[in-house]
Coordinates of C-alpha atoms in Angstrom, one line a residue:
M101 CA -93.9 -67.9 -82.1
F102 CA -96.6 -69.1 -79.7
A103 CA -98.7 -67.9 -76.9
P104 CA -100.8 -69.8 -74.5
Q105 CA -104.5 -69.1 -74.2
V106 CA -106.2 -69.5 -71.0
I107 CA -108.5 -66.7 -69.9
P108 CA -109.0 -63.4 -68.0
R109 CA -112.3 -59.9 -67.2
V110 CA -111.6 -57.1 -70.2
H111 CA -112.8 -53.4 -70.9
Q112 CA -111.6 -50.1 -72.6
A113 CA -109.1 -47.6 -71.2
V114 CA -105.8 -46.2 -72.6
A115 CA -103.6 -48.5 -70.8
M116 CA -105.1 -52.6 -70.9
R117 CA -108.8 -56.6 -67.3
V118 CA -105.1 -58.6 -69.2
H119 CA -103.3 -60.6 -71.8
H120 CA -99.6 -61.2 -72.3
Q121 CA -96.6 -62.0 -74.6
L122 CA -95.8 -65.6 -75.1
S123 CA -95.3 -67.9 -78.0
G124 CA -96.9 -71.3 -77.5
L125 CA -99.1 -73.4 -75.3
V126 CA -100.0 -77.0 -74.7
A127 CA -102.9 -78.3 -72.5
G128 CA -104.8 -81.5 -71.8
Q129 CA -103.7 -85.1 -71.8
P130 CA -101.7 -84.7 -74.0
P131 CA -101.5 -81.0 -73.4
A132 CA -103.4 -78.5 -75.5
V133 CA -100.8 -76.5 -77.5
A134 CA -101.4 -72.8 -78.0
P135 CA -98.9 -70.7 -79.9
L136 CA -99.2 -67.5 -78.0
Q137 CA -97.8 -64.1 -78.8
G138 CA -99.4 -61.2 -77.1
Q139 CA -101.9 -62.9 -74.9
Q140 CA -101.7 -65.5 -72.2
G141 CA -105.3 -65.3 -71.4
A142 CA -106.1 -68.8 -72.6
L143 CA -103.0 -70.3 -71.1
V144 CA -103.6 -68.9 -67.6
Q145 CA -107.3 -69.9 -67.6
A146 CA -106.5 -73.4 -68.9
A147 CA -103.8 -73.8 -66.3
Q148 CA -106.0 -72.5 -63.5
G149 CA -108.6 -75.0 -64.8
G150 CA -106.2 -77.8 -63.9
L151 CA -105.1 -78.6 -67.5
A152 CA -101.5 -79.5 -68.4
V153 CA -100.2 -76.7 -70.5
E154 CA -97.1 -76.4 -72.6
E155 CA -96.1 -73.0 -74.0
V156 CA -93.6 -72.5 -76.8
Q157 CA -92.0 -69.1 -77.0
R158 CA -89.9 -68.0 -79.9
E159 CA -88.0 -65.7 -77.7
A160 CA -88.5 -63.9 -74.4
G161 CA -88.9 -60.5 -76.0
G162 CA -91.5 -61.6 -78.5
D163 CA -91.8 -61.0 -82.3
D164 CA -90.5 -57.6 -83.4
D165 CA -93.6 -57.2 -85.5
D166 CA -95.7 -56.8 -82.4
R167 CA -95.7 -54.0 -79.9
F168 CA -93.7 -55.1 -76.8
G169 CA -93.8 -58.6 -78.1
A170 CA -97.5 -58.6 -77.5
D171 CA -100.6 -57.5 -79.5
P172 CA -100.4 -53.8 -80.3
G173 CA -102.7 -51.5 -78.6
Q174 CA -102.9 -49.4 -75.4
L175 CA -103.5 -50.9 -72.1
A176 CA -106.3 -49.6 -69.8
H177 CA -109.7 -50.0 -68.4
D178 CA -110.1 -52.3 -65.5
V179 CA -106.6 -52.1 -64.1
G180 CA -106.0 -52.4 -60.4
V181 CA -102.3 -52.1 -59.9
G182 CA -99.8 -51.2 -57.2
N183 CA -97.5 -53.0 -54.8
G184 CA -100.2 -55.7 -54.3
S185 CA -102.1 -57.9 -56.7
C186 CA -104.3 -57.1 -59.7
T187 CA -107.7 -58.5 -60.5
A188 CA -108.9 -58.3 -64.0
R189 CA -112.0 -57.1 -66.0
G190 CA -111.6 -54.6 -68.8
Q191 CA -112.2 -52.5 -71.8
H192 CA -108.6 -51.4 -72.1
I193 CA -105.6 -53.5 -71.3
G194 CA -105.4 -52.7 -67.7
C195 CA -109.1 -52.9 -67.7
A196 CA -109.0 -55.9 -69.9
L197 CA -106.6 -57.5 -67.4
L198 CA -108.9 -56.7 -64.6
H199 CA -112.3 -57.4 -66.3
Q200 CA -111.1 -60.7 -67.6
G201 CA -109.6 -61.8 -64.3
L202 CA -106.3 -62.8 -65.8
V203 CA -104.1 -61.0 -63.3
V204 CA -105.5 -62.4 -60.1
G205 CA -102.5 -63.4 -58.1
V206 CA -100.1 -61.5 -60.3
H207 CA -97.9 -59.1 -58.4
T208 CA -96.1 -56.1 -59.7
H209 CA -93.2 -54.2 -58.2
G210 CA -92.9 -50.6 -57.1
D211 CA -93.4 -47.4 -59.1
V212 CA -92.7 -48.9 -62.6
A213 CA -96.1 -50.5 -62.9
R214 CA -98.2 -47.9 -61.1
A215 CA -101.4 -47.1 -62.9
Q216 CA -102.6 -43.6 -63.7
Q217 CA -106.2 -42.9 -64.3
Q218 CA -106.9 -41.1 -67.5
G219 CA -110.3 -39.4 -67.6
L220 CA -110.1 -37.9 -71.1
D221 CA -108.3 -37.6 -74.4
R222 CA -107.5 -34.2 -75.8
L223 CA -107.6 -33.8 -79.6
V224 CA -105.7 -30.6 -80.5
D225 CA -104.7 -28.9 -83.6
A226 CA -101.1 -28.4 -84.9
A227 CA -100.6 -25.5 -82.5
G228 CA -101.8 -27.5 -79.5
D229 CA -105.1 -25.5 -79.3
P230 CA -108.1 -27.6 -78.2
L231 CA -110.4 -29.1 -80.9
M232 CA -112.3 -31.6 -78.9
V233 CA -112.1 -33.7 -75.7
V234 CA -113.2 -37.3 -75.4
R235 CA -114.3 -38.1 -71.8
Y236 CA -114.0 -41.5 -70.1
D237 CA -116.5 -41.1 -67.3
G238 CA -117.5 -43.6 -64.6
Q239 CA -116.4 -47.1 -64.3
L240 CA -116.4 -50.3 -66.3
G241 CA -116.4 -53.7 -64.6
G242 CA -115.7 -52.0 -61.2
W243 CA -112.7 -50.0 -62.3
P244 CA -112.1 -46.5 -63.7
S245 CA -113.0 -46.5 -67.3
R246 CA -109.6 -45.5 -68.5
I247 CA -106.1 -46.1 -67.0
S248 CA -102.6 -45.6 -68.3
V249 CA -100.0 -48.3 -67.4
F250 CA -96.7 -49.5 -68.7
Q251 CA -97.5 -52.7 -70.6
P252 CA -94.1 -54.5 -70.3
D253 CA -94.3 -54.4 -66.5
F254 CA -97.6 -56.3 -66.7
E255 CA -96.3 -58.7 -69.2
S256 CA -93.3 -59.5 -67.0
A257 CA -95.6 -60.0 -64.0
I258 CA -97.9 -62.3 -66.0
A259 CA -94.9 -64.2 -67.3
A260 CA -93.7 -64.7 -63.8
K261 CA -97.1 -66.0 -62.8
V262 CA -97.1 -68.5 -65.7
E263 CA -93.7 -69.7 -64.8
S264 CA -94.9 -70.4 -61.2
M265 CA -97.7 -72.7 -62.4
P266 CA -96.6 -76.3 -61.9
N267 CA -98.8 -77.6 -64.7
V268 CA -97.2 -75.3 -67.3
D269 CA -94.1 -76.3 -69.3
L270 CA -92.6 -73.2 -70.7
L271 CA -90.2 -73.5 -73.7
R272 CA -88.3 -70.4 -74.6
G273 CA -86.1 -70.0 -77.7
W274 CA -88.2 -72.4 -79.9
E275 CA -90.3 -71.8 -83.0
A276 CA -92.8 -73.9 -84.9
T277 CA -91.7 -75.3 -88.3
E278 CA -94.4 -77.9 -89.1
L279 CA -97.9 -78.7 -88.0
W280 CA -100.4 -81.5 -88.8
Q281 CA -103.4 -82.9 -87.1
N282 CA -105.7 -85.9 -86.9
A283 CA -108.9 -86.9 -85.0
N284 CA -106.9 -87.4 -81.8
G285 CA -104.7 -84.3 -81.6
V286 CA -102.3 -81.9 -83.1
H287 CA -98.6 -82.5 -83.8
L288 CA -96.2 -79.5 -83.9
I289 CA -92.6 -79.7 -84.8
I290 CA -90.6 -77.1 -83.0
S291 CA -87.0 -76.1 -83.6
P292 CA -84.6 -74.0 -81.5
T293 CA -84.1 -70.4 -82.7
E294 CA -80.6 -68.9 -82.9
R295 CA -80.9 -68.1 -79.2
G296 CA -82.2 -71.5 -78.3
T297 CA -80.5 -74.8 -77.7
G298 CA -81.4 -78.4 -78.5
K299 CA -82.7 -80.4 -81.5
P300 CA -86.0 -80.3 -83.2
R301 CA -88.8 -82.0 -81.3
T302 CA -92.4 -82.9 -81.8
V303 CA -95.0 -81.6 -79.4
T304 CA -98.4 -83.4 -79.4
A305 CA -101.5 -81.7 -77.9
K306 CA -105.2 -81.9 -77.9
Y307 CA -105.5 -78.4 -79.3
V308 CA -103.2 -75.7 -80.6
V309 CA -104.0 -72.0 -80.4
G310 CA -102.0 -69.8 -82.8
T311 CA -101.5 -66.5 -81.0
D312 CA -98.2 -65.9 -82.9
G313 CA -98.8 -62.3 -84.1
A314 CA -99.7 -60.5 -87.3
R315 CA -97.3 -62.6 -89.4
S316 CA -98.7 -65.8 -87.8
F317 CA -97.0 -69.0 -88.9
I318 CA -100.0 -70.9 -87.8
R319 CA -102.3 -68.9 -90.0
Q320 CA -100.0 -69.3 -93.0
I321 CA -99.5 -73.0 -92.6
L322 CA -103.2 -73.5 -92.4
G323 CA -103.6 -71.5 -95.6
L324 CA -106.0 -69.0 -94.0
G325 CA -106.6 -65.6 -95.6
V326 CA -107.5 -62.2 -94.1
R327 CA -110.0 -59.5 -95.0
D328 CA -107.9 -56.4 -95.6
Y329 CA -109.7 -53.1 -95.2
D330 CA -107.0 -51.2 -97.1
M331 CA -105.4 -49.5 -94.1
H332 CA -101.6 -49.3 -93.7
Q333 CA -99.9 -46.6 -91.7
R334 CA -96.6 -46.3 -90.1
W335 CA -95.9 -44.5 -86.8
L336 CA -92.6 -44.1 -84.9
N337 CA -93.0 -44.9 -81.3
F338 CA -90.4 -43.8 -78.7
D339 CA -90.9 -44.5 -75.0
A340 CA -89.0 -42.3 -72.6
E341 CA -88.2 -42.5 -68.9
L342 CA -88.8 -39.2 -67.0
L343 CA -85.6 -37.8 -65.5
R344 CA -87.4 -34.9 -63.8
P345 CA -91.0 -33.6 -63.6
L346 CA -92.5 -32.4 -66.9
P347 CA -95.2 -29.7 -67.3
E348 CA -98.7 -30.7 -66.3
R349 CA -99.8 -31.0 -69.9
F350 CA -97.7 -34.2 -70.3
K351 CA -99.9 -36.0 -67.7
K352 CA -102.7 -36.3 -70.2
L353 CA -103.0 -37.9 -73.6
N354 CA -102.9 -35.4 -76.4
I355 CA -103.4 -36.2 -80.0
F356 CA -102.2 -33.5 -82.4
M357 CA -104.3 -33.4 -85.6
D358 CA -101.4 -31.9 -87.5
P359 CA -101.6 -32.3 -91.3
E360 CA -97.9 -31.7 -91.6
R361 CA -97.2 -34.8 -89.3
P362 CA -99.9 -36.2 -87.0
H363 CA -98.4 -37.0 -83.6
M364 CA -99.3 -37.7 -80.0
Y365 CA -98.0 -38.2 -76.5
M366 CA -99.4 -39.9 -73.4
P367 CA -98.2 -40.9 -69.9
I368 CA -97.5 -44.6 -69.4
G369 CA -97.8 -45.2 -65.7
T370 CA -96.2 -42.4 -63.5
K371 CA -92.6 -42.7 -64.6
R372 CA -92.7 -42.9 -68.4
L373 CA -93.9 -41.0 -71.4
R374 CA -94.8 -42.3 -74.8
L375 CA -94.5 -40.1 -77.9
E376 CA -95.4 -41.1 -81.4
F377 CA -95.5 -39.5 -84.8
R378 CA -96.6 -40.6 -88.2
V379 CA -93.9 -41.7 -90.7
M380 CA -94.7 -40.0 -94.0
E381 CA -94.8 -41.7 -97.3
D382 CA -91.5 -40.4 -98.5
E383 CA -89.6 -41.5 -95.3
T384 CA -88.1 -44.9 -94.6
D385 CA -88.3 -46.8 -91.4
E386 CA -84.5 -46.9 -91.1
A387 CA -84.2 -43.1 -91.4
V388 CA -86.7 -42.2 -88.7
T389 CA -85.3 -44.6 -86.1
D390 CA -82.1 -42.6 -86.0
P391 CA -82.1 -41.3 -82.4
A392 CA -81.4 -37.8 -83.7
V393 CA -84.8 -37.8 -85.3
A394 CA -86.6 -38.4 -82.0
W395 CA -84.5 -35.7 -80.2
E396 CA -85.1 -33.1 -82.9
F397 CA -88.8 -33.8 -82.9
M398 CA -89.2 -33.6 -79.2
A399 CA -87.2 -30.4 -78.9
R400 CA -89.0 -28.7 -81.8
K401 CA -92.6 -29.8 -81.0
H402 CA -92.5 -30.2 -77.2
G403 CA -89.4 -28.5 -75.8
I404 CA -88.1 -31.8 -74.3
G405 CA -84.4 -32.6 -74.2
P406 CA -81.9 -35.2 -72.8
E407 CA -82.1 -33.5 -69.4
D408 CA -85.8 -34.2 -69.2
V409 CA -86.1 -37.8 -70.4
R410 CA -84.1 -40.9 -71.4
I411 CA -85.2 -42.6 -74.6
L412 CA -85.8 -46.3 -73.8
R413 CA -86.5 -47.4 -77.4
Q414 CA -87.5 -46.3 -80.8
V415 CA -89.4 -48.5 -83.2
V416 CA -91.7 -48.1 -86.2
Y417 CA -95.0 -49.9 -86.1
H418 CA -97.0 -50.8 -89.1
Y419 CA -100.8 -50.5 -88.5
R420 CA -103.1 -52.5 -90.6
T421 CA -106.9 -53.2 -90.4
R422 CA -107.4 -57.0 -91.0
V423 CA -109.6 -59.8 -89.8
A424 CA -108.9 -63.5 -90.5
T425 CA -111.4 -65.2 -92.8
E426 CA -111.4 -68.3 -90.7
W427 CA -110.6 -68.7 -86.9
R428 CA -110.5 -72.5 -86.7
V429 CA -109.4 -75.5 -88.7
G430 CA -110.1 -78.7 -86.8
R431 CA -108.2 -78.6 -83.5
V432 CA -106.2 -75.4 -84.3
F433 CA -107.4 -71.9 -83.5
L434 CA -106.3 -68.4 -84.2
A435 CA -106.4 -65.6 -81.6
G436 CA -105.0 -62.1 -81.0
D437 CA -103.0 -60.5 -83.8
A438 CA -103.0 -63.7 -85.7
A439 CA -106.8 -63.3 -86.1
H440 CA -107.2 -59.5 -86.3
T441 CA -105.2 -56.3 -86.3
M442 CA -106.3 -52.7 -86.0
P443 CA -104.8 -49.2 -85.6
P444 CA -104.1 -48.4 -81.9
Y445 CA -106.3 -45.3 -81.6
M446 CA -109.0 -46.9 -79.5
G447 CA -106.5 -48.7 -77.3
Q448 CA -108.2 -52.0 -78.1
G449 CA -105.6 -54.2 -79.8
A450 CA -104.4 -56.1 -76.7
C451 CA -107.8 -55.9 -75.1
A452 CA -109.3 -57.7 -78.0
A453 CA -106.6 -60.4 -77.7
I454 CA -107.4 -60.8 -74.0
R455 CA -111.1 -61.2 -74.9
D456 CA -110.1 -63.9 -77.4
G457 CA -108.1 -65.7 -74.8
R458 CA -110.7 -65.5 -72.1
N459 CA -113.5 -66.7 -74.5
L460 CA -111.6 -69.6 -75.9
G461 CA -109.9 -70.5 -72.6
W462 CA -112.9 -71.2 -70.5
K463 CA -114.5 -73.2 -73.3
L464 CA -111.4 -75.4 -73.7
V465 CA -111.6 -76.0 -70.0
E466 CA -115.2 -77.2 -70.3
V467 CA -114.4 -79.5 -73.2
L468 CA -111.2 -81.0 -71.9
A469 CA -112.9 -81.5 -68.5
G470 CA -115.5 -83.6 -70.3
R471 CA -118.4 -81.4 -69.2
S472 CA -119.1 -80.1 -72.8
H473 CA -119.1 -81.6 -76.2
E474 CA -116.4 -80.5 -78.6
D475 CA -118.7 -78.4 -80.8
L476 CA -118.9 -75.8 -77.9
L477 CA -115.6 -74.6 -79.4
D478 CA -117.5 -73.5 -82.6
T479 CA -119.0 -70.6 -80.5
Y480 CA -115.6 -69.0 -80.1
R481 CA -115.6 -67.5 -83.6
E482 CA -119.4 -67.1 -83.5
E483 CA -119.0 -64.8 -80.5
R484 CA -115.7 -63.1 -81.1
E485 CA -115.6 -62.3 -84.8
P486 CA -118.6 -59.9 -84.9
H487 CA -117.5 -58.3 -81.6
V488 CA -113.9 -57.6 -82.6
T489 CA -114.9 -56.6 -86.2
T490 CA -117.0 -53.8 -84.8
I491 CA -114.0 -52.5 -82.8
V492 CA -111.6 -53.0 -85.7
L493 CA -113.7 -50.9 -88.0
A494 CA -114.3 -48.2 -85.4
S495 CA -110.5 -48.0 -84.8
D496 CA -110.0 -47.8 -88.6
R497 CA -112.5 -44.9 -88.9
L498 CA -110.8 -43.0 -86.1
S499 CA -107.4 -43.6 -87.7
R500 CA -108.5 -42.1 -90.9
V501 CA -109.7 -39.0 -89.1
V502 CA -106.5 -38.6 -87.1
N503 CA -104.2 -39.1 -90.2
I504 CA -105.7 -36.5 -92.6
V505 CA -102.9 -34.7 -94.3
D506 CA -104.8 -32.8 -96.9
L507 CA -104.9 -29.2 -95.7
Q508 CA -108.5 -28.5 -96.8
Q509 CA -109.9 -31.7 -95.4
A510 CA -108.0 -31.1 -92.1
A511 CA -109.5 -27.6 -91.8
E512 CA -113.0 -29.0 -92.3
R513 CA -112.4 -31.8 -89.8
D514 CA -111.0 -29.2 -87.2
R515 CA -114.1 -27.0 -87.7
E516 CA -116.5 -29.9 -87.1
M517 CA -114.6 -31.0 -84.0
R518 CA -114.6 -27.5 -82.5
L519 CA -118.3 -27.2 -83.0
K520 CA -118.9 -30.5 -81.2
G521 CA -116.4 -29.7 -78.5
E522 CA -116.9 -32.9 -76.4
G523 CA -117.6 -36.5 -77.0
H524 CA -117.5 -40.0 -75.4
P525 CA -116.0 -43.2 -76.7
P526 CA -118.4 -45.6 -78.4
A527 CA -119.8 -48.3 -76.1
L528 CA -118.2 -51.7 -76.6
P529 CA -120.6 -54.1 -78.3
S530 CA -122.4 -56.9 -76.5
L531 CA -122.4 -60.5 -77.6
E532 CA -125.3 -61.4 -79.9
A533 CA -124.8 -65.1 -80.5
G534 CA -123.3 -68.2 -78.9
V535 CA -123.6 -69.3 -75.3
L536 CA -126.5 -67.0 -74.3
F537 CA -130.1 -67.2 -73.0
F538 CA -132.6 -67.0 -75.9
D539 CA -136.3 -67.2 -75.7
A540 CA -138.5 -69.6 -77.7
Q541 CA -138.5 -67.2 -80.7
G542 CA -134.7 -67.0 -80.7
A543 CA -134.4 -63.5 -79.3
L544 CA -132.0 -62.6 -76.5
R545 CA -133.6 -62.2 -73.1
G546 CA -132.9 -59.3 -70.8
P547 CA -129.2 -58.5 -70.3
A548 CA -127.9 -61.6 -72.0
G549 CA -124.7 -60.8 -73.8
E550 CA -123.9 -57.7 -71.8
S551 CA -120.6 -57.2 -70.0
A552 CA -121.5 -57.3 -66.3
P553 CA -120.7 -54.7 -63.6
Q554 CA -118.6 -55.5 -60.6
G555 CA -118.9 -53.9 -57.1
R556 CA -117.6 -54.5 -53.7
L557 CA -118.9 -57.2 -51.5
R558 CA -118.8 -57.8 -47.7
K559 CA -118.6 -61.3 -46.4
G560 CA -118.1 -61.4 -42.6
S561 CA -115.8 -58.5 -41.7
G562 CA -114.0 -58.2 -45.0
V563 CA -114.8 -56.0 -48.0
V564 CA -113.4 -57.0 -51.4
R565 CA -114.2 -56.6 -55.0
G566 CA -116.8 -59.1 -56.2
D567 CA -114.5 -61.1 -58.4
E568 CA -112.1 -61.7 -55.5
L569 CA -114.9 -63.3 -53.5
L570 CA -116.8 -65.0 -56.3
G571 CA -113.9 -66.0 -58.5
S572 CA -113.5 -66.0 -62.2
G573 CA -115.7 -69.0 -63.1
F574 CA -119.5 -69.1 -63.4
Q575 CA -121.4 -67.0 -61.0
L576 CA -125.1 -67.0 -59.9
W577 CA -126.5 -63.8 -58.6
C578 CA -129.7 -64.0 -56.6
R579 CA -131.9 -61.6 -54.6
K580 CA -133.1 -64.5 -52.3
D581 CA -131.7 -67.9 -51.4
P582 CA -132.1 -70.1 -54.5
A583 CA -132.9 -73.2 -52.5
A584 CA -136.6 -72.6 -52.8
Y585 CA -136.5 -72.5 -56.6
L586 CA -133.5 -74.6 -57.7
G587 CA -134.1 -78.2 -58.4
Q588 CA -131.6 -80.9 -57.3
A589 CA -130.4 -81.7 -60.8
E590 CA -129.9 -78.1 -61.6
A591 CA -128.1 -77.5 -58.3
E592 CA -125.8 -80.4 -59.0
Y593 CA -125.1 -79.2 -62.5
L594 CA -124.1 -75.7 -61.2
E595 CA -121.9 -77.4 -58.6
S596 CA -120.2 -79.4 -61.3
L597 CA -119.3 -76.2 -63.1
G598 CA -117.8 -74.8 -59.9
C599 CA -120.4 -72.0 -60.0
S600 CA -120.2 -69.5 -57.1
I601 CA -123.4 -68.1 -55.6
A602 CA -124.1 -64.7 -54.2
V603 CA -127.4 -63.7 -52.4
F604 CA -128.0 -60.0 -51.8
E605 CA -131.3 -59.7 -50.0
D606 CA -131.5 -62.7 -47.7
P607 CA -129.2 -62.4 -44.7
Q608 CA -130.1 -65.9 -43.5
S609 CA -128.8 -67.5 -46.7
K610 CA -125.4 -69.3 -46.5
Y611 CA -124.6 -67.5 -49.7
A612 CA -125.5 -64.1 -48.2
V613 CA -123.2 -61.2 -49.1
E614 CA -123.6 -57.4 -48.6
D615 CA -123.7 -55.4 -51.8
V616 CA -121.6 -52.6 -50.5
D617 CA -122.0 -50.2 -53.5
G618 CA -125.3 -51.5 -54.6
A619 CA -123.8 -52.4 -58.0
Y620 CA -125.3 -55.9 -58.2
V621 CA -128.8 -55.1 -57.0
D622 CA -128.9 -52.0 -59.1
Y623 CA -128.2 -54.1 -62.2
L624 CA -130.9 -56.7 -61.3
N625 CA -133.3 -53.8 -60.8
Q626 CA -132.3 -52.2 -64.1
H627 CA -133.4 -55.4 -65.9
D628 CA -136.3 -56.3 -63.5
V629 CA -134.9 -59.8 -62.8
E630 CA -134.3 -61.8 -59.6
V631 CA -131.5 -64.2 -60.7
L632 CA -128.6 -63.9 -63.1
L633 CA -126.0 -66.3 -64.5
L634 CA -122.6 -64.9 -65.4
R635 CA -120.1 -66.6 -67.6
P636 CA -116.4 -67.0 -66.8
D637 CA -115.5 -64.2 -69.2
F638 CA -117.9 -61.9 -67.2
Y639 CA -120.5 -61.6 -69.9
V640 CA -124.1 -62.3 -68.8
F641 CA -125.4 -65.6 -69.9
G642 CA -129.0 -64.7 -69.0
A643 CA -131.3 -63.5 -66.2
A644 CA -134.9 -64.2 -65.2
S645 CA -137.4 -64.3 -62.3
A646 CA -136.5 -66.7 -59.5
A647 CA -139.4 -68.9 -60.6
R648 CA -137.6 -69.5 -63.9
L649 CA -134.2 -70.3 -62.4
N650 CA -134.4 -74.0 -63.4
T651 CA -135.2 -73.0 -67.0
L652 CA -132.2 -70.7 -67.0
V653 CA -129.9 -73.4 -65.8
K654 CA -131.3 -76.0 -68.3
S655 CA -130.7 -73.4 -71.0
L656 CA -127.1 -72.9 -69.9
A657 CA -126.5 -76.7 -70.0
D658 CA -128.0 -76.8 -73.5
R659 CA -126.0 -73.9 -74.8
L660 CA -122.8 -75.4 -73.3
R661 CA -123.5 -78.6 -75.2
S662 CA -123.4 -80.3 -71.9
T663 CA -122.6 -84.0 -71.6
A664 CA -124.9 -84.2 -68.6
S665 CA -128.5 -85.4 -69.1
L666 CA -129.8 -82.1 -67.7
A667 CA -129.2 -80.5 -71.1
T668 CA -132.2 -82.3 -72.5
A669 CA -134.3 -82.3 -69.3
S670 CA -137.7 -80.6 -69.5

């Protein structure tokens, strides 16, 4: 029932920079336990930060209340996948994986995990005639803004990565039954499931992260409630493997605004197709999961039969719009579906979970490493709740538009969509509170809180994506070498954080890199700044003139609740 939380770069596409499907985590001395289901962001980041981690997994396949044993939602935005490795930033799962840097060093195999760029969504009427297209133009975090991938392949790759980490103790076939905490740590009693072996045991950790799904045991045992926005829909999902090429229309996502029964299809990678339709109020989950129902629907609506595809699975998903009223009690945190659920129409469920893991993960690293005071962890909810609530409510609104079944209301909706003809997805919100650079009046300065771009960098003879060169920790971007502006104490503080430095307009600097695409310098120009500090989750901490670099670093130390004296230096 648990999933580790350690941290990855995340955006928005239809597929997922990445999270994963686990059930529990422990890290620190003793380890920090994180029940993880649907995201291993925090676990991976914590483990990469050198912490001892123990993950408790109810079962390898995850909880059947969650899509693929992970947080529901489409994958896609910053995904770089193929026969090699992925790096992660992201607005969708793929993108989330990439933007959040979770999948660095994670390898996938062959065609099953190939990504497919998706430039637009087609909203069509019951007959399949166009109503409106939603375009995903450009890039996010250095990757195409929308990519379709097969999520289980990524989850398997990430699981393999976690298993390879020597400081991660992975327990499969266990579930939590009791939890209590004191000033020194958290105690979790775990028992083997029907598939597990052994006797109940107690796991002790510095922190526990409950990422154990929508029916979270951790949330229940803590007595935490949820804000329910009165949304409950059921959709039948059936994934199919292609046995032969299908017509071109199946290579794009199509959402059928059919009042008789809303439905959709979309490619997942290059070898699979996902089809979904709404389960109506007078139907039961059991009735619609009969394979004959899927075959009849595909034949009648899309002309697809057993000679075209092989159905891999059928399952009914229950979509609800909910956000937990509290995200932390003492040393225990909620993340992923345990903290928030949403309809899947924006492809943001798993992406949001990844952002949770990345945000909390790097902060756990700072606290457990002794560089920050424990109250830094209070900024987790402060930053994540407003951000994810905006996305949850946007997904809720879109769901209500797609699922109109009243004929008159559907006709009016269709008319308005045809008039508009084309649209773009809403921009993801920026951070507005927490570990950010504020001025003396308490206002955010420059690009603070924005999700940063990523370009390609040349160092010597090699050209790589920026994250591959600069890593997934703190980054300092500079036009000129910072030595002339950076004080000794400030330089030592950045070094203690493991901050990487890139200098774009000073070839003689030891930190000099070539901004191949101009992405970094363009961003500095856009905000009229000379230096920029980036957080490990790829959000901008702050930016300023070179003359104010020391002020920027001191502010970072202060906002990080640093244990170093620099935090209070003038």
